[in-house]
CSV table of C-alpha atoms in Angstrom, one decimal:
chain,number,residue,atom,x,y,z
A,1,MET,CA,-35.9,76.0,-16.6
A,2,GLY,CA,-33.0,75.8,-18.8
A,3,LYS,CA,-30.5,79.1,-18.9
A,4,ALA,CA,-30.6,81.3,-21.1
A,5,ASP,CA,-28.5,82.4,-24.5
A,6,ILE,CA,-27.0,84.5,-26.5
A,7,TYR,CA,-30.2,85.6,-28.6
A,8,GLU,CA,-31.8,86.1,-25.8
A,9,VAL,CA,-30.1,88.1,-23.4
A,10,ALA,CA,-29.0,90.8,-27.0
A,11,LYS,CA,-32.6,90.9,-27.3
A,12,ALA,CA,-33.2,91.5,-23.4
A,13,ALA,CA,-30.3,94.2,-23.4
A,14,GLY,CA,-31.6,95.5,-27.7
A,15,VAL,CA,-27.6,95.2,-28.7
A,16,SER,CA,-26.8,93.0,-31.2
A,17,ILE,CA,-25.4,88.9,-31.0
A,18,SER,CA,-22.0,91.2,-31.2
A,19,THR,CA,-21.6,93.4,-28.8
A,20,VAL,CA,-22.9,90.9,-25.7
A,21,SER,CA,-20.0,89.1,-27.3
A,22,ARG,CA,-17.8,91.4,-26.8
A,23,ALA,CA,-19.8,92.5,-23.6
A,24,PHE,CA,-17.3,89.2,-21.8
A,25,THR,CA,-14.1,88.2,-24.3
A,26,ARG,CA,-13.2,91.7,-25.6
A,27,PRO,CA,-14.6,94.1,-23.6
A,28,ASP,CA,-12.2,97.1,-24.0
A,29,LEU,CA,-14.3,96.9,-26.4
A,30,VAL,CA,-17.3,97.5,-25.5
A,31,SER,CA,-18.9,100.8,-23.3
A,32,ASP,CA,-18.7,100.3,-19.4
A,33,LYS,CA,-23.2,102.0,-19.6
A,34,THR,CA,-23.0,99.1,-22.3
A,35,ARG,CA,-21.2,96.0,-20.7
A,36,ARG,CA,-22.6,96.4,-17.3
A,37,LYS,CA,-26.2,96.6,-19.0
A,38,VAL,CA,-25.5,93.8,-20.9
A,39,LEU,CA,-23.2,92.2,-17.9
A,40,ASP,CA,-27.0,93.0,-15.3
A,41,ILE,CA,-29.5,91.3,-18.0
A,42,ALA,CA,-27.2,88.1,-18.2
A,43,ASP,CA,-26.9,87.2,-14.6
A,44,LYS,CA,-30.2,88.0,-14.5
A,45,LEU,CA,-31.0,85.2,-17.5
A,46,ASP,CA,-28.7,83.5,-15.6
A,47,PHE,CA,-26.7,83.4,-18.8
A,48,ASN,CA,-22.2,82.8,-19.1
A,49,ILE,CA,-20.6,83.0,-22.6
A,50,SER,CA,-18.6,79.6,-21.7
A,51,ARG,CA,-22.0,77.9,-22.2
A,52,SER,CA,-24.1,79.5,-25.0
A,53,ALA,CA,-23.5,78.9,-28.3
A,54,THR,CA,-20.5,80.8,-29.4
A,55,ALA,CA,-18.6,78.1,-27.1
A,56,LEU,CA,-16.9,75.2,-28.4
A,57,LYS,CA,-18.7,71.9,-28.9
A,58,SER,CA,-18.1,70.3,-25.7
A,59,GLY,CA,-19.5,73.1,-23.8
A,60,ARG,CA,-16.0,73.3,-22.4
A,61,THR,CA,-12.9,76.6,-22.4
A,62,ASN,CA,-10.8,74.8,-21.8
A,63,ARG,CA,-9.2,77.4,-19.2
A,64,VAL,CA,-9.8,77.3,-16.0
A,65,ALA,CA,-9.3,79.7,-12.3
A,66,LEU,CA,-7.1,80.6,-9.6
A,67,LEU,CA,-7.4,82.7,-7.4
A,68,MET,CA,-5.2,83.6,-4.3
A,69,ASN,CA,-4.8,85.9,-1.5
A,70,GLU,CA,-1.0,86.8,-2.6
A,71,GLU,CA,1.4,86.6,-5.6
A,72,ILE,CA,1.6,84.4,-7.9
A,73,THR,CA,5.3,85.1,-6.7
A,74,SER,CA,4.3,83.5,-3.1
A,75,TRP,CA,7.1,79.4,-2.1
A,76,PHE,CA,3.2,78.5,-1.6
A,77,ASN,CA,1.1,80.1,-4.7
A,78,THR,CA,4.1,78.7,-6.5
A,79,GLN,CA,4.0,75.6,-6.3
A,80,THR,CA,0.0,76.1,-5.8
A,81,PHE,CA,0.6,76.7,-9.0
A,82,ALA,CA,2.5,74.3,-10.4
A,83,GLY,CA,0.1,71.4,-8.9
A,84,ILE,CA,-2.3,72.6,-11.3
A,85,GLU,CA,-0.8,73.2,-13.4
A,86,SER,CA,1.1,69.8,-13.9
A,87,MET,CA,-2.5,67.8,-13.7
A,88,MET,CA,-4.1,70.5,-16.1
A,89,HIS,CA,-1.2,71.4,-19.6
A,90,PRO,CA,-2.0,68.0,-20.3
A,91,ALA,CA,-5.3,67.4,-20.0
A,92,GLY,CA,-5.5,70.6,-22.2
A,93,TYR,CA,-6.5,73.7,-20.3
A,94,ASP,CA,-5.1,76.7,-19.8
A,95,ILE,CA,-4.7,78.5,-15.9
A,96,SER,CA,-6.4,82.0,-15.7
A,97,LEU,CA,-4.5,83.7,-12.5
A,98,PHE,CA,-5.8,86.9,-10.6
A,99,GLN,CA,-3.8,87.6,-7.6
A,100,HIS,CA,-4.3,89.9,-4.8
A,101,ILE,CA,-7.7,89.1,-3.6
A,102,ASP,CA,-7.1,90.5,-0.1
A,103,THR,CA,-8.5,93.8,0.4
A,104,GLU,CA,-12.0,94.4,1.4
A,105,GLN,CA,-11.8,97.0,-2.2
A,106,ASN,CA,-10.6,95.1,-4.6
A,107,ARG,CA,-12.2,91.1,-3.2
A,108,HIS,CA,-15.9,93.4,-3.6
A,109,GLU,CA,-15.1,94.7,-7.0
A,110,PHE,CA,-13.4,90.6,-8.0
A,111,PHE,CA,-16.2,89.4,-6.8
A,112,THR,CA,-18.3,92.1,-8.2
A,113,ASP,CA,-17.8,92.0,-11.5
A,114,LEU,CA,-16.7,88.0,-11.2
A,115,PRO,CA,-14.8,88.5,-14.3
A,116,ILE,CA,-14.0,85.0,-14.4
A,117,ARG,CA,-17.5,84.2,-15.9
A,118,ARG,CA,-15.7,84.8,-19.4
A,119,ASN,CA,-14.1,82.0,-19.9
A,120,VAL,CA,-13.7,79.4,-17.5
A,121,ASP,CA,-14.6,75.1,-16.5
A,122,ALA,CA,-13.7,75.1,-13.3
A,123,VAL,CA,-12.4,77.5,-10.5
A,124,PHE,CA,-9.6,76.8,-7.6
A,125,VAL,CA,-8.9,79.3,-4.3
A,126,ALA,CA,-6.4,79.0,-2.8
A,127,SER,CA,-6.0,79.3,0.9
A,128,PHE,CA,-9.0,80.9,1.6
A,129,ALA,CA,-12.7,81.3,2.6
A,130,ILE,CA,-15.7,82.7,0.7
A,131,ASP,CA,-18.7,83.7,2.5
A,132,PRO,CA,-22.6,82.8,1.8
A,133,HIS,CA,-22.4,86.0,-0.3
A,134,GLU,CA,-19.2,85.1,-3.2
A,135,THR,CA,-20.0,81.5,-3.3
A,136,GLU,CA,-23.6,82.3,-4.6
A,137,GLN,CA,-21.7,84.3,-7.4
A,138,LEU,CA,-19.3,82.1,-7.1
A,139,LYS,CA,-22.4,79.2,-8.0
A,140,ARG,CA,-24.3,81.3,-10.6
A,141,LEU,CA,-21.0,80.6,-12.6
A,142,HIS,CA,-22.6,76.3,-12.8
A,143,VAL,CA,-18.8,75.4,-13.0
A,144,PRO,CA,-16.9,73.4,-10.2
A,145,ILE,CA,-14.9,74.8,-7.5
A,146,ILE,CA,-12.0,73.4,-5.8
A,147,GLY,CA,-10.1,75.4,-2.2
A,148,ILE,CA,-7.3,74.0,-2.0
A,149,ASN,CA,-5.7,74.9,1.9
A,150,THR,CA,-9.2,76.5,2.5
A,151,PRO,CA,-10.1,77.4,6.0
A,152,SER,CA,-13.9,75.4,5.9
A,153,VAL,CA,-15.4,73.5,2.7
A,154,ASP,CA,-18.6,75.6,2.8
A,155,GLY,CA,-19.3,76.9,-0.6
A,156,PHE,CA,-16.3,74.2,-2.2
A,157,ASP,CA,-17.4,71.3,-4.3
A,158,ALA,CA,-14.5,69.5,-3.5
A,159,THR,CA,-11.3,71.1,-0.6
A,160,VAL,CA,-7.8,69.0,-0.2
A,161,SER,CA,-6.5,70.9,3.1
A,162,ILE,CA,-3.5,70.3,5.8
A,163,ASP,CA,-4.7,71.3,9.1
A,164,ASP,CA,-2.7,74.1,9.6
A,165,GLU,CA,-4.4,75.0,13.6
A,166,ARG,CA,-2.9,70.6,14.2
A,167,GLY,CA,0.1,71.4,12.9
A,168,MET,CA,1.4,74.6,14.9
A,169,TYR,CA,-0.4,72.8,17.9
A,170,THR,CA,1.9,70.2,16.9
A,171,ALA,CA,5.1,72.2,16.2
A,172,THR,CA,4.3,74.6,19.4
A,173,GLN,CA,4.2,71.2,22.0
A,174,HIS,CA,7.3,69.9,20.4
A,175,LEU,CA,9.0,73.0,22.1
A,176,ILE,CA,6.8,72.9,25.2
A,177,ASN,CA,8.5,69.1,25.5
A,178,LEU,CA,12.0,70.5,25.6
A,179,GLY,CA,11.4,71.8,28.6
A,180,HIS,CA,11.2,75.8,26.8
A,181,LYS,CA,9.1,78.1,29.3
A,182,HIS,CA,8.9,81.9,27.0
A,183,ILE,CA,8.0,81.1,23.9
A,184,VAL,CA,7.2,83.7,21.5
A,185,TYR,CA,4.4,83.3,18.3
A,186,PRO,CA,5.3,86.3,16.4
A,187,CYS,CA,2.5,86.1,13.7
A,188,SER,CA,1.9,88.7,10.6
A,189,GLU,CA,-2.2,90.3,11.2
A,190,ALA,CA,-5.0,88.0,10.6
A,191,ALA,CA,-6.3,89.2,6.9
A,192,LEU,CA,-9.3,91.0,6.5
A,193,LEU,CA,-10.7,87.2,4.8
A,194,ASN,CA,-11.0,83.8,6.6
A,195,SER,CA,-7.2,83.1,5.3
A,196,SER,CA,-5.9,79.1,6.1
A,197,ILE,CA,-2.1,80.2,7.9
A,198,ASP,CA,-4.4,82.7,10.5
A,199,ALA,CA,-5.8,79.8,12.2
A,200,ARG,CA,-2.0,78.8,12.7
A,201,ALA,CA,-1.3,81.0,15.3
A,202,ARG,CA,-5.1,79.2,17.7
A,203,GLY,CA,-3.2,75.8,17.3
A,204,PHE,CA,-0.9,78.0,19.0
A,205,ILE,CA,-2.4,79.9,21.7
A,206,ARG,CA,-4.2,75.4,22.0
A,207,ALA,CA,-1.0,74.5,22.6
A,208,CYS,CA,0.6,76.6,24.9
A,209,GLN,CA,-3.3,77.1,26.9
A,210,ASP,CA,-3.2,73.1,27.2
A,211,GLY,CA,0.3,72.9,28.4
A,212,GLU,CA,-0.2,75.6,31.4
A,213,HIS,CA,-1.6,72.8,32.6
A,214,LYS,CA,1.4,71.2,33.9
A,215,HIS,CA,4.8,73.7,32.7
A,216,GLU,CA,5.6,76.5,34.4
A,217,LEU,CA,4.8,78.7,30.7
A,218,ASN,CA,5.6,82.5,30.1
A,219,TRP,CA,4.2,82.7,26.2
A,220,GLN,CA,2.3,85.8,24.0
A,221,VAL,CA,2.3,86.8,20.1
A,222,LEU,CA,2.9,89.0,18.6
A,223,SER,CA,1.8,90.9,15.9
A,224,VAL,CA,3.0,92.6,13.4
A,225,PRO,CA,1.6,94.4,9.9
A,226,ARG,CA,1.6,92.0,6.6
A,227,GLY,CA,3.4,93.2,4.1
A,228,PRO,CA,6.9,92.7,2.2
A,229,ALA,CA,8.8,94.1,5.7
A,230,PHE,CA,6.4,91.7,8.2
A,231,ALA,CA,9.9,89.6,9.1
A,232,ASP,CA,11.7,92.8,10.0
A,233,SER,CA,8.9,94.0,11.9
A,234,ALA,CA,9.1,90.9,13.7
A,235,LEU,CA,13.4,91.6,14.1
A,236,SER,CA,12.5,94.5,15.6
A,237,ALA,CA,9.4,93.3,17.3
A,238,LEU,CA,11.5,90.6,19.5
A,239,LEU,CA,14.4,92.7,20.5
A,240,ALA,CA,11.8,95.3,22.4
A,241,LEU,CA,10.5,91.6,24.9
A,242,ASP,CA,11.8,92.5,28.6
A,243,GLU,CA,13.4,89.2,28.3
A,244,PHE,CA,13.8,87.7,25.5
A,245,PRO,CA,12.0,84.0,25.0
A,246,ASP,CA,13.6,80.7,24.7
A,247,ALA,CA,11.9,79.2,22.0
A,248,ILE,CA,10.4,81.3,18.4
A,249,CYS,CA,7.4,79.4,17.3
A,250,CYS,CA,7.0,81.0,13.6
A,251,GLN,CA,3.3,80.3,11.2
A,252,MET,CA,5.7,80.8,8.4
A,253,ASP,CA,9.8,79.4,7.1
A,254,MET,CA,9.7,82.8,5.6
A,255,MET,CA,9.7,84.3,8.7
A,256,ALA,CA,11.6,81.7,10.8
A,257,ILE,CA,14.6,81.8,8.3
A,258,PRO,CA,15.8,86.1,8.5
A,259,LEU,CA,15.5,85.9,12.3
A,260,VAL,CA,17.3,83.1,12.6
A,261,LEU,CA,19.6,85.0,10.2
A,262,LYS,CA,20.0,88.8,11.9
A,263,LEU,CA,19.1,87.9,15.1
A,264,GLU,CA,22.7,86.3,15.8
A,265,ARG,CA,23.7,89.9,14.7
A,266,TYR,CA,22.7,91.1,17.9
A,267,GLY,CA,24.1,87.9,19.8
A,268,HIS,CA,21.6,85.5,19.8
A,269,ARG,CA,22.3,82.3,18.6
A,270,THR,CA,20.6,78.7,17.8
A,271,PRO,CA,20.3,76.7,19.1
A,272,ARG,CA,23.0,77.2,22.2
A,273,ASP,CA,20.0,80.7,22.9
A,274,TYR,CA,16.4,79.8,21.9
A,275,SER,CA,14.9,76.8,19.3
A,276,ILE,CA,13.6,78.2,16.7
A,277,VAL,CA,10.1,76.1,14.7
A,278,GLY,CA,9.2,76.9,10.5
A,279,PHE,CA,6.2,76.1,9.0
A,280,ASP,CA,6.2,75.1,5.7
A,281,ASP,CA,9.4,73.4,5.0
A,282,SER,CA,9.5,75.4,1.9
A,283,PRO,CA,13.0,76.5,0.0
A,284,TYR,CA,16.5,77.3,1.8
A,285,ALA,CA,14.7,75.7,5.1
A,286,ASP,CA,17.2,73.3,4.7
A,287,THR,CA,20.3,75.4,4.3
A,288,ILE,CA,20.0,76.6,7.5
A,289,ASN,CA,19.1,73.1,9.0
A,290,LEU,CA,15.8,75.0,10.2
A,291,THR,CA,13.5,72.9,11.8
A,292,THR,CA,9.9,72.5,10.8
A,293,MET,CA,6.9,71.9,9.5
A,294,ARG,CA,6.6,70.5,6.2
A,295,GLN,CA,3.9,70.2,4.3
A,296,ASP,CA,2.9,70.0,0.1
A,297,PRO,CA,1.3,72.3,-1.9
A,298,TYR,CA,2.8,70.7,-4.9
A,299,ALA,CA,0.9,67.7,-4.0
A,300,MET,CA,-2.2,70.1,-3.3
A,301,GLY,CA,-2.6,71.3,-6.8
A,302,ARG,CA,-2.2,67.7,-8.5
A,303,THR,CA,-5.1,66.4,-6.0
A,304,ALA,CA,-7.3,68.8,-6.2
A,305,ALA,CA,-6.3,69.5,-10.6
A,306,THR,CA,-7.6,65.4,-10.1
A,307,LYS,CA,-10.7,66.0,-7.9
A,308,ALA,CA,-11.2,69.2,-10.8
A,309,LEU,CA,-10.7,66.9,-13.8
A,310,LYS,CA,-13.4,65.1,-13.0
A,311,LEU,CA,-16.2,66.9,-11.7
A,312,ILE,CA,-15.8,68.9,-15.0
A,313,ASP,CA,-15.9,65.0,-16.7
A,314,GLY,CA,-19.5,64.9,-14.3
A,315,LYS,CA,-17.8,62.3,-12.5
A,316,GLU,CA,-18.7,62.3,-8.6
A,317,LEU,CA,-15.2,61.7,-5.8
A,318,ASP,CA,-15.0,59.3,-3.0
A,319,THR,CA,-13.2,61.0,-1.5
A,320,PRO,CA,-14.4,65.6,-1.9
A,321,HIS,CA,-13.1,66.7,1.2
A,322,GLU,CA,-9.3,65.7,2.1
A,323,VAL,CA,-7.0,67.4,4.8
A,324,VAL,CA,-3.5,66.2,5.0
A,325,GLU,CA,-1.4,66.3,8.4
A,326,ALA,CA,2.4,68.5,8.9
A,327,GLN,CA,5.7,67.1,9.8
A,328,LEU,CA,7.8,67.9,11.2
A,329,VAL,CA,10.8,67.8,10.0
A,330,PRO,CA,13.2,68.1,12.9
A,331,ARG,CA,17.2,69.5,12.3
A,332,GLY,CA,19.6,72.2,14.4
A,333,THR,CA,17.6,74.7,15.4
A,334,ASP,CA,16.6,73.7,18.9
A,335,MET,CA,17.1,72.1,21.2
A,336,PRO,CA,16.1,70.8,24.7
A,337,PHE,CA,16.0,74.0,27.1
A,338,GLY,CA,19.4,74.4,29.7
A,339,ASP,CA,21.6,72.3,26.6
A,340,VAL,CA,24.7,74.3,26.6
A,341,GLU,CA,26.7,72.8,22.7
């Protein structure tokens, strides 16, 4: 059965065609009661304004949506956006950003109201998984859904991700192979949604459990509250330990970099007193000579956009789902345990 058109929605709602159009494109000009009525009927009739007779003759809006669980200013999201934009803009597409889909309330509101239903030809989801209900909601848009560094491929037409768990396993194994005995993993508390970064903790734990069979290890996970002060919280937690660790494995560079700088004030200098490894190879990692795991969100954004453009054109993908390995970048914040410079 074909989808309803704007005339059918207007008739069912008992409003004019222009009111239906404004309910989607100019909600500020329609009362909340009328808009809700129109949207409910549109849902039942599987109507999408971008596919109505009012859309461009091509049936496209030349707009895509990028959903993220943090703000655009984070390093990963900035680079991801830049990668997507580098492909979508030359192809004539604008990008609508939807930030902070990271709490139960705003997540519920977003997937209930689904503001992107108005005008998008594809949806990008960065760094978090979508549950079956949310997948069902997005599928009603009848546009490609592309995941970028999502924990799962479920619900996505295409994905490109790094293996966060394997990457952190490699980082932790590197510290174990250097002979470190007391290894600590400071990290922010797990989010309500299934976030890709939380998979890194599983990699740390698995590497330590595997290493216990060959080495005498004392390891622990230090969880601190999420938020802008998470690095300072990690610093306080480390300093509160009865015994300072000889190695620190960080879930991201933006935790490792402040720790390297601030721990020195308390007499803990790397690599003399402890080794530390970050994750991302973000800006300033090379400036402080941080050993880290490298990923390239800009390249992932470009790959995701390439997949989206093909799917929008109705083409099949040879490789819908891709996994990219994070690479260890040895620098100057780690050394074999017991060596003294």
